[in-house]
mmCIF file of C-alpha atoms and ligand atoms in Angstrom:
data_model
loop_
_atom_site.group_PDB
_atom_site.id
_atom_site.type_symbol
_atom_site.label_atom_id
_atom_site.label_comp_id
_atom_site.label_asym_id
_atom_site.label_seq_id
_atom_site.Cartn_x
_atom_site.Cartn_y
_atom_site.Cartn_z
ATOM 1 C CA MET A 168 -8.267 23.226 29.993
ATOM 2 C CA LEU A 169 -6.293 25.498 27.635
ATOM 3 C CA ARG A 170 -3.201 25.243 29.845
ATOM 4 C CA TRP A 171 -3.507 21.457 29.833
ATOM 5 C CA GLN A 172 -3.683 21.466 26.032
ATOM 6 C CA VAL A 173 -0.607 23.696 25.709
ATOM 7 C CA GLU A 174 1.349 21.437 28.088
ATOM 8 C CA ALA A 175 0.304 18.429 26.005
ATOM 9 C CA GLY A 176 1.698 20.143 22.899
ATOM 10 C CA ALA A 177 -1.619 21.182 21.279
ATOM 11 C CA ASP A 178 -0.585 24.797 20.951
ATOM 12 C CA GLU A 179 -1.233 25.720 17.350
ATOM 13 C CA ALA A 180 -4.009 25.662 14.751
ATOM 14 C CA ILE A 181 -3.462 22.998 12.099
ATOM 15 C CA LEU A 182 -6.624 23.590 10.055
ATOM 16 C CA ALA A 183 -8.566 26.742 9.234
ATOM 17 C CA GLU A 184 -11.813 25.303 10.694
ATOM 18 C CA PRO A 185 -12.239 23.398 13.987
ATOM 19 C CA VAL A 186 -12.925 19.663 13.693
ATOM 20 C CA ASP A 187 -15.324 17.998 16.133
ATOM 21 C CA ARG A 188 -13.416 14.746 16.714
ATOM 22 C CA PHE A 189 -15.997 13.527 19.252
ATOM 23 C CA ALA A 190 -18.749 13.717 16.636
ATOM 24 C CA ALA A 191 -16.515 11.976 14.081
ATOM 25 C CA SER A 192 -15.634 9.111 16.412
ATOM 26 C CA ALA A 193 -19.280 8.723 17.537
ATOM 27 C CA ALA A 194 -20.262 8.418 13.863
ATOM 28 C CA ARG A 195 -17.508 5.844 13.233
ATOM 29 C CA ARG A 196 -18.597 3.884 16.324
ATOM 30 C CA ALA A 197 -22.225 3.889 15.179
ATOM 31 C CA LEU A 198 -21.157 2.679 11.729
ATOM 32 C CA ARG A 199 -19.038 -0.100 13.225
ATOM 33 C CA GLU A 200 -21.858 -1.228 15.476
ATOM 34 C CA THR A 201 -24.323 -1.491 12.608
ATOM 35 C CA SER A 202 -22.006 -3.095 10.051
ATOM 36 C CA ALA A 203 -19.284 -5.105 11.808
ATOM 37 C CA ALA A 204 -19.553 -8.859 12.155
ATOM 38 C CA PRO A 205 -19.861 -9.904 15.830
ATOM 39 C CA ALA A 206 -16.426 -11.498 15.783
ATOM 40 C CA LEU A 207 -14.845 -8.175 14.877
ATOM 41 C CA ARG A 208 -16.407 -6.449 17.833
ATOM 42 C CA THR A 209 -14.734 -8.633 20.398
ATOM 43 C CA ALA A 210 -11.449 -7.259 21.654
ATOM 44 C CA PRO A 211 -8.357 -9.095 20.346
ATOM 45 C CA PRO A 212 -6.607 -11.254 22.942
ATOM 46 C CA PRO A 213 -3.799 -9.418 24.734
ATOM 47 C CA GLU A 214 -0.338 -9.877 23.241
ATOM 48 C CA PRO A 215 1.645 -12.519 25.118
ATOM 49 C CA PRO A 216 4.510 -11.012 27.132
ATOM 50 C CA ALA A 217 7.666 -10.586 25.081
ATOM 51 C CA PRO A 218 10.246 -13.302 25.756
ATOM 52 C CA LYS A 219 13.317 -11.745 27.363
ATOM 53 C CA PRO A 220 16.172 -11.927 24.846
ATOM 54 C CA PRO A 221 19.700 -12.732 25.961
ATOM 55 C CA ALA A 222 21.075 -9.549 27.528
ATOM 56 C CA LEU A 223 24.056 -9.018 25.247
ATOM 57 C CA ALA A 224 22.836 -10.516 21.961
ATOM 58 C CA PRO A 225 24.599 -8.510 19.257
ATOM 59 C CA ALA A 226 22.739 -7.959 16.009
ATOM 60 C CA ARG A 227 24.336 -6.149 13.130
ATOM 61 C CA ARG A 228 22.202 -3.461 11.551
ATOM 62 C CA PRO A 229 21.283 -4.651 8.044
ATOM 63 C CA ALA A 230 22.019 -2.370 5.094
ATOM 64 C CA PRO A 231 18.921 -0.358 4.086
ATOM 65 C CA ALA A 232 16.975 -2.426 1.538
ATOM 66 C CA ALA A 233 14.680 0.164 -0.062
ATOM 67 C CA PRO A 234 15.919 2.542 -2.782
ATOM 68 C CA MET A 235 16.269 6.140 -1.595
ATOM 69 C CA LEU A 236 13.431 8.654 -2.041
ATOM 70 C CA PRO A 237 14.438 11.847 -3.941
ATOM 71 C CA ALA A 238 14.539 13.945 -0.725
ATOM 72 C CA GLN A 239 16.676 11.250 0.851
ATOM 73 C CA ALA A 240 19.110 11.205 -2.092
ATOM 74 C CA THR A 241 19.548 15.008 -2.006
ATOM 75 C CA GLY A 242 19.837 14.855 1.761
ATOM 76 C CA HIS A 243 22.382 12.054 1.544
ATOM 77 C CA GLN A 244 24.658 14.124 -0.722
ATOM 78 C CA ALA A 245 24.323 17.242 1.429
ATOM 79 C CA ALA A 246 24.898 15.327 4.656
ATOM 80 C CA GLN A 247 27.885 13.383 3.375
ATOM 81 C CA ALA A 248 29.503 16.616 2.172
ATOM 82 C CA ALA A 249 29.546 17.917 5.751
ATOM 83 C CA THR A 250 32.856 17.279 7.480
ATOM 84 C CA THR A 251 32.043 19.041 10.762
ATOM 85 C CA LEU A 252 28.961 19.354 12.965
ATOM 86 C CA GLU A 253 28.705 23.042 12.086
ATOM 87 C CA GLU A 254 28.678 22.174 8.374
ATOM 88 C CA LEU A 255 26.035 19.542 9.032
ATOM 89 C CA ARG A 256 23.850 22.065 10.858
ATOM 90 C CA LYS A 257 24.261 24.521 7.953
ATOM 91 C CA ALA A 258 23.399 21.782 5.439
ATOM 92 C CA LEU A 259 20.211 21.073 7.410
ATOM 93 C CA GLU A 260 19.318 24.765 7.489
ATOM 94 C CA GLN A 261 19.504 24.773 3.693
ATOM 95 C CA PHE A 262 17.761 21.401 3.209
ATOM 96 C CA GLU A 263 14.286 21.654 1.691
ATOM 97 C CA GLY A 264 13.442 17.936 1.652
ATOM 98 C CA CYS A 265 11.510 17.786 4.936
ATOM 99 C CA PRO A 266 8.228 19.739 4.987
ATOM 100 C CA LEU A 267 8.273 19.912 8.810
ATOM 101 C CA LYS A 268 10.792 22.718 8.420
ATOM 102 C CA HIS A 269 7.997 24.992 7.227
ATOM 103 C CA THR A 270 5.691 24.434 10.199
ATOM 104 C CA ALA A 271 8.407 24.453 12.861
ATOM 105 C CA THR A 272 9.791 27.585 14.514
ATOM 106 C CA ASN A 273 13.372 26.389 14.895
ATOM 107 C CA LEU A 274 15.735 23.701 13.746
ATOM 108 C CA VAL A 275 16.493 21.477 16.753
ATOM 109 C CA PHE A 276 19.962 20.158 16.097
ATOM 110 C CA ALA A 277 21.647 18.931 19.273
ATOM 111 C CA ASP A 278 22.630 19.589 22.850
ATOM 112 C CA GLY A 279 25.395 18.392 25.130
ATOM 113 C CA ASN A 280 29.036 17.651 24.474
ATOM 114 C CA PRO A 281 30.034 16.625 20.915
ATOM 115 C CA ALA A 282 33.153 14.959 22.346
ATOM 116 C CA ALA A 283 31.095 12.789 24.738
ATOM 117 C CA ARG A 284 31.386 9.006 24.664
ATOM 118 C CA VAL A 285 27.602 8.581 24.772
ATOM 119 C CA MET A 286 25.275 9.835 22.052
ATOM 120 C CA ILE A 287 21.511 9.755 22.699
ATOM 121 C CA VAL A 288 19.041 9.865 19.823
ATOM 122 C CA GLY A 289 15.420 10.649 20.717
ATOM 123 C CA GLU A 290 12.348 10.972 18.559
ATOM 124 C CA ALA A 291 11.263 14.513 17.698
ATOM 125 C CA PRO A 292 11.239 17.989 19.195
ATOM 126 C CA GLY A 293 8.135 19.050 21.119
ATOM 127 C CA ALA A 294 6.769 22.555 21.728
ATOM 128 C CA GLY A 295 9.483 23.632 24.190
ATOM 129 C CA GLU A 296 12.298 22.267 22.031
ATOM 130 C CA ASP A 297 10.837 23.991 18.964
ATOM 131 C CA ARG A 298 10.717 27.277 20.857
ATOM 132 C CA VAL A 299 14.330 27.237 22.039
ATOM 133 C CA GLY A 300 15.953 25.104 19.312
ATOM 134 C CA ARG A 301 17.453 22.524 21.706
ATOM 135 C CA PRO A 302 16.429 18.894 22.249
ATOM 136 C CA PHE A 303 14.926 17.558 25.475
ATOM 137 C CA VAL A 304 14.273 20.818 27.308
ATOM 138 C CA GLY A 305 10.715 19.983 28.492
ATOM 139 C CA VAL A 306 9.407 17.522 31.070
ATOM 140 C CA SER A 307 10.796 14.525 29.146
ATOM 141 C CA GLY A 308 14.151 16.266 29.131
ATOM 142 C CA GLN A 309 14.014 16.775 32.892
ATOM 143 C CA LEU A 310 13.356 13.079 33.365
ATOM 144 C CA LEU A 311 16.131 12.241 30.888
ATOM 145 C CA ASP A 312 18.516 14.366 32.995
ATOM 146 C CA ARG A 313 17.465 12.482 36.133
ATOM 147 C CA MET A 314 17.950 9.137 34.358
ATOM 148 C CA LEU A 315 21.448 10.172 33.265
ATOM 149 C CA GLY A 316 22.187 11.279 36.825
ATOM 150 C CA TRP A 317 21.386 7.750 38.091
ATOM 151 C CA ILE A 318 24.495 6.509 36.267
ATOM 152 C CA GLY A 319 26.734 9.504 36.869
ATOM 153 C CA LEU A 320 26.128 11.232 33.537
ATOM 154 C CA ASP A 321 24.884 14.693 32.659
ATOM 155 C CA ARG A 322 24.764 16.906 29.585
ATOM 156 C CA THR A 323 28.491 17.579 29.741
ATOM 157 C CA LYS A 324 29.047 13.826 29.337
ATOM 158 C CA VAL A 325 26.481 13.024 26.640
ATOM 159 C CA TYR A 326 25.511 14.400 23.238
ATOM 160 C CA ILE A 327 21.783 14.504 22.428
ATOM 161 C CA THR A 328 19.837 14.727 19.198
ATOM 162 C CA ASN A 329 16.659 13.302 17.580
ATOM 163 C CA VAL A 330 15.697 11.349 14.457
ATOM 164 C CA LEU A 331 13.734 14.446 13.395
ATOM 165 C CA PHE A 332 15.224 17.924 13.409
ATOM 166 C CA TRP A 333 11.915 19.773 13.317
ATOM 167 C CA ARG A 334 8.776 19.465 15.436
ATOM 168 C CA PRO A 335 5.819 17.656 13.855
ATOM 169 C CA PRO A 336 2.770 19.982 14.151
ATOM 170 C CA GLY A 337 0.824 19.346 17.337
ATOM 171 C CA ASN A 338 3.419 16.680 18.309
ATOM 172 C CA ARG A 339 1.808 14.172 15.984
ATOM 173 C CA THR A 340 3.612 10.912 15.223
ATOM 174 C CA PRO A 341 6.246 11.494 12.527
ATOM 175 C CA THR A 342 5.535 9.948 9.118
ATOM 176 C CA GLN A 343 7.910 7.469 7.498
ATOM 177 C CA ALA A 344 8.618 10.038 4.743
ATOM 178 C CA GLU A 345 9.681 12.658 7.307
ATOM 179 C CA ILE A 346 11.912 10.172 9.087
ATOM 180 C CA ALA A 347 13.417 9.013 5.780
ATOM 181 C CA ALA A 348 14.124 12.613 4.721
ATOM 182 C CA CYS A 349 16.053 13.310 7.940
ATOM 183 C CA LEU A 350 17.812 9.948 8.129
ATOM 184 C CA PRO A 351 20.912 10.806 6.012
ATOM 185 C CA PHE A 352 21.571 13.725 8.372
ATOM 186 C CA VAL A 353 21.097 11.567 11.456
ATOM 187 C CA GLU A 354 23.494 8.974 10.047
ATOM 188 C CA ARG A 355 26.086 11.640 9.242
ATOM 189 C CA HIS A 356 25.526 13.161 12.679
ATOM 190 C CA ILE A 357 26.466 9.854 14.299
ATOM 191 C CA GLU A 358 29.446 9.438 11.962
ATOM 192 C CA LEU A 359 30.804 12.880 12.860
ATOM 193 C CA VAL A 360 30.298 12.494 16.619
ATOM 194 C CA SER A 361 31.626 8.926 16.502
ATOM 195 C CA PRO A 362 30.490 7.994 20.033
ATOM 196 C CA ASP A 363 31.579 4.906 21.963
ATOM 197 C CA ILE A 364 27.948 4.078 22.733
ATOM 198 C CA LEU A 365 24.679 4.981 21.050
ATOM 199 C CA VAL A 366 21.493 5.145 23.147
ATOM 200 C CA LEU A 367 18.244 5.075 21.190
ATOM 201 C CA ALA A 368 15.436 6.606 23.236
ATOM 202 C CA GLY A 369 12.045 5.349 22.140
ATOM 203 C CA ALA A 370 10.548 3.297 19.343
ATOM 204 C CA ALA A 371 10.999 5.757 16.467
ATOM 205 C CA SER A 372 14.698 6.113 17.110
ATOM 206 C CA ALA A 373 15.319 2.400 17.787
ATOM 207 C CA LYS A 374 13.351 1.107 14.810
ATOM 208 C CA THR A 375 14.822 3.653 12.411
ATOM 209 C CA LEU A 376 18.453 3.335 13.375
ATOM 210 C CA LEU A 377 18.466 -0.410 13.950
ATOM 211 C CA ALA A 378 16.305 -0.943 10.841
ATOM 212 C CA ARG A 379 14.067 -3.321 12.819
ATOM 213 C CA ASN A 380 10.318 -3.774 12.871
ATOM 214 C CA GLU A 381 9.901 -5.042 16.430
ATOM 215 C CA GLY A 382 8.380 -2.744 19.037
ATOM 216 C CA ILE A 383 10.445 -1.009 21.682
ATOM 217 C CA THR A 384 9.449 -3.599 24.317
ATOM 218 C CA ARG A 385 11.333 -6.218 22.328
ATOM 219 C CA LEU A 386 14.202 -4.013 21.184
ATOM 220 C CA ARG A 387 15.107 -2.372 24.487
ATOM 221 C CA GLY A 388 17.788 -3.733 26.780
ATOM 222 C CA ARG A 389 19.792 -5.541 24.063
ATOM 223 C CA TRP A 390 23.170 -4.575 22.740
ATOM 224 C CA MET A 391 23.187 -4.302 18.973
ATOM 225 C CA LEU A 392 25.811 -3.016 16.594
ATOM 226 C CA TYR A 393 24.956 0.136 14.694
ATOM 227 C CA GLU A 394 26.889 1.018 11.565
ATOM 228 C CA SER A 395 26.523 3.199 8.498
ATOM 229 C CA SER A 396 28.529 3.506 5.300
ATOM 230 C CA GLY A 397 30.761 6.359 6.512
ATOM 231 C CA MET A 398 31.757 4.748 9.816
ATOM 232 C CA THR A 399 35.149 3.268 10.472
ATOM 233 C CA ARG A 400 33.807 0.828 13.093
ATOM 234 C CA PRO A 401 30.390 -0.336 14.305
ATOM 235 C CA VAL A 402 29.129 1.206 17.558
ATOM 236 C CA PRO A 403 27.376 -0.704 20.364
ATOM 237 C CA ALA A 404 23.806 0.584 20.521
ATOM 238 C CA MET A 405 21.078 0.073 23.087
ATOM 239 C CA ALA A 406 17.415 1.046 22.823
ATOM 240 C CA ILE A 407 15.677 2.254 25.980
ATOM 241 C CA PHE A 408 12.133 3.364 26.765
ATOM 242 C CA HIS A 409 11.556 7.019 25.933
ATOM 243 C CA PRO A 410 11.307 9.283 29.023
ATOM 244 C CA ALA A 411 7.865 10.472 27.819
ATOM 245 C CA PHE A 412 6.683 6.841 27.947
ATOM 246 C CA LEU A 413 8.056 6.517 31.473
ATOM 247 C CA LEU A 414 6.120 9.577 32.540
ATOM 248 C CA ARG A 415 2.957 7.727 31.455
ATOM 249 C CA GLN A 416 4.088 4.294 32.688
ATOM 250 C CA PRO A 417 6.240 4.841 35.784
ATOM 251 C CA ALA A 418 6.144 1.103 36.535
ATOM 252 C CA GLN A 419 8.541 0.606 33.605
ATOM 253 C CA LYS A 420 11.291 2.507 35.443
ATOM 254 C CA ARG A 421 12.665 -0.791 36.699
ATOM 255 C CA GLU A 422 13.431 -1.870 33.115
ATOM 256 C CA VAL A 423 15.040 1.477 32.349
ATOM 257 C CA TRP A 424 17.133 1.252 35.476
ATOM 258 C CA ARG A 425 18.381 -2.148 34.311
ATOM 259 C CA ASP A 426 19.187 -0.770 30.824
ATOM 260 C CA LEU A 427 20.982 2.253 32.238
ATOM 261 C CA LEU A 428 23.108 0.028 34.453
ATOM 262 C CA ALA A 429 24.040 -2.018 31.381
ATOM 263 C CA ILE A 430 25.049 1.216 29.648
ATOM 264 C CA ARG A 431 27.161 2.225 32.663
ATOM 265 C CA ASP A 432 28.835 -1.214 32.686
ATOM 266 C CA LYS A 433 29.548 -1.015 28.962
ATOM 267 C CA LEU A 434 31.067 2.443 29.331
ATOM 268 C CA ASP A 435 33.287 1.203 32.164
ATOM 269 C CA SER A 436 34.316 -1.886 30.218
ATOM 270 C CA LEU A 437 35.291 0.207 27.174
ATOM 271 C CA ASP A 438 37.405 2.566 29.309
HETATM 272 N N1 URA B 653 11.190 14.052 23.016
HETATM 273 C C1 URA B 653 12.144 13.716 22.116
HETATM 274 O O1 URA B 653 12.201 12.600 21.643
HETATM 275 N N2 URA B 653 13.022 14.639 21.785
HETATM 276 C C2 URA B 653 13.016 15.846 22.292
HETATM 277 O O2 URA B 653 13.875 16.639 21.921
HETATM 278 C C3 URA B 653 12.030 16.174 23.232
HETATM 279 C C4 URA B 653 11.116 15.254 23.576
#
């Protein structure tokens, strides 16, 4: 049981006292059953299947609408001042605007070839990545490597990073504030690498970098144009299902295969 928990990423104490989540959810269920109106207890109808969008519909990434949070403004200045990837990494090491830094073991900056034509942006480091300071080194990373192999790519031909540079404790879902704090560095990262193609692995990466609210099922498989203020040209970007999702839902591999082939075709057409 302990080994299973460690593999699932539950490898550290978050609170001083244990919390009995089973008791808490039983209490919530009992409360719901006594107080909820009957209509609320019936399951909502399943979402209708997403209509398949045209394969190559381009959509320009809108400029961010919300004013910057203080951590984002400081981060923006520090990130924009970096003119090389090494300077960007150093700026992140000194950045105090993301509290995840204090619970993580290591900064997880990037892996692969900075001169590659393909840049992949995932979600957040897990336990293995936190331990070694490199993205996608665990089981998701092994599947990502196999997926790249399907289209003749490997880590010498891609550059890999995440929308978060530090592991969220216990692999919890990142908060919007944590994503916003890291975003200026992610944007600068993409500007400095200047890839031909951007691949956004998973919902957090796709929604953040495309500034869209739709789920990954709707966003994946479509070419969009990603751009930020410091870029000289927009970059074709495609969202794909995250390898961790594929490990849970292997039936979705067919969709990923289709998306990867589209990425291969795009790379060949830009040659
Ligand atoms: N999942 C991610 O999104 N990134 C990693 O680095 C590892 C797992």
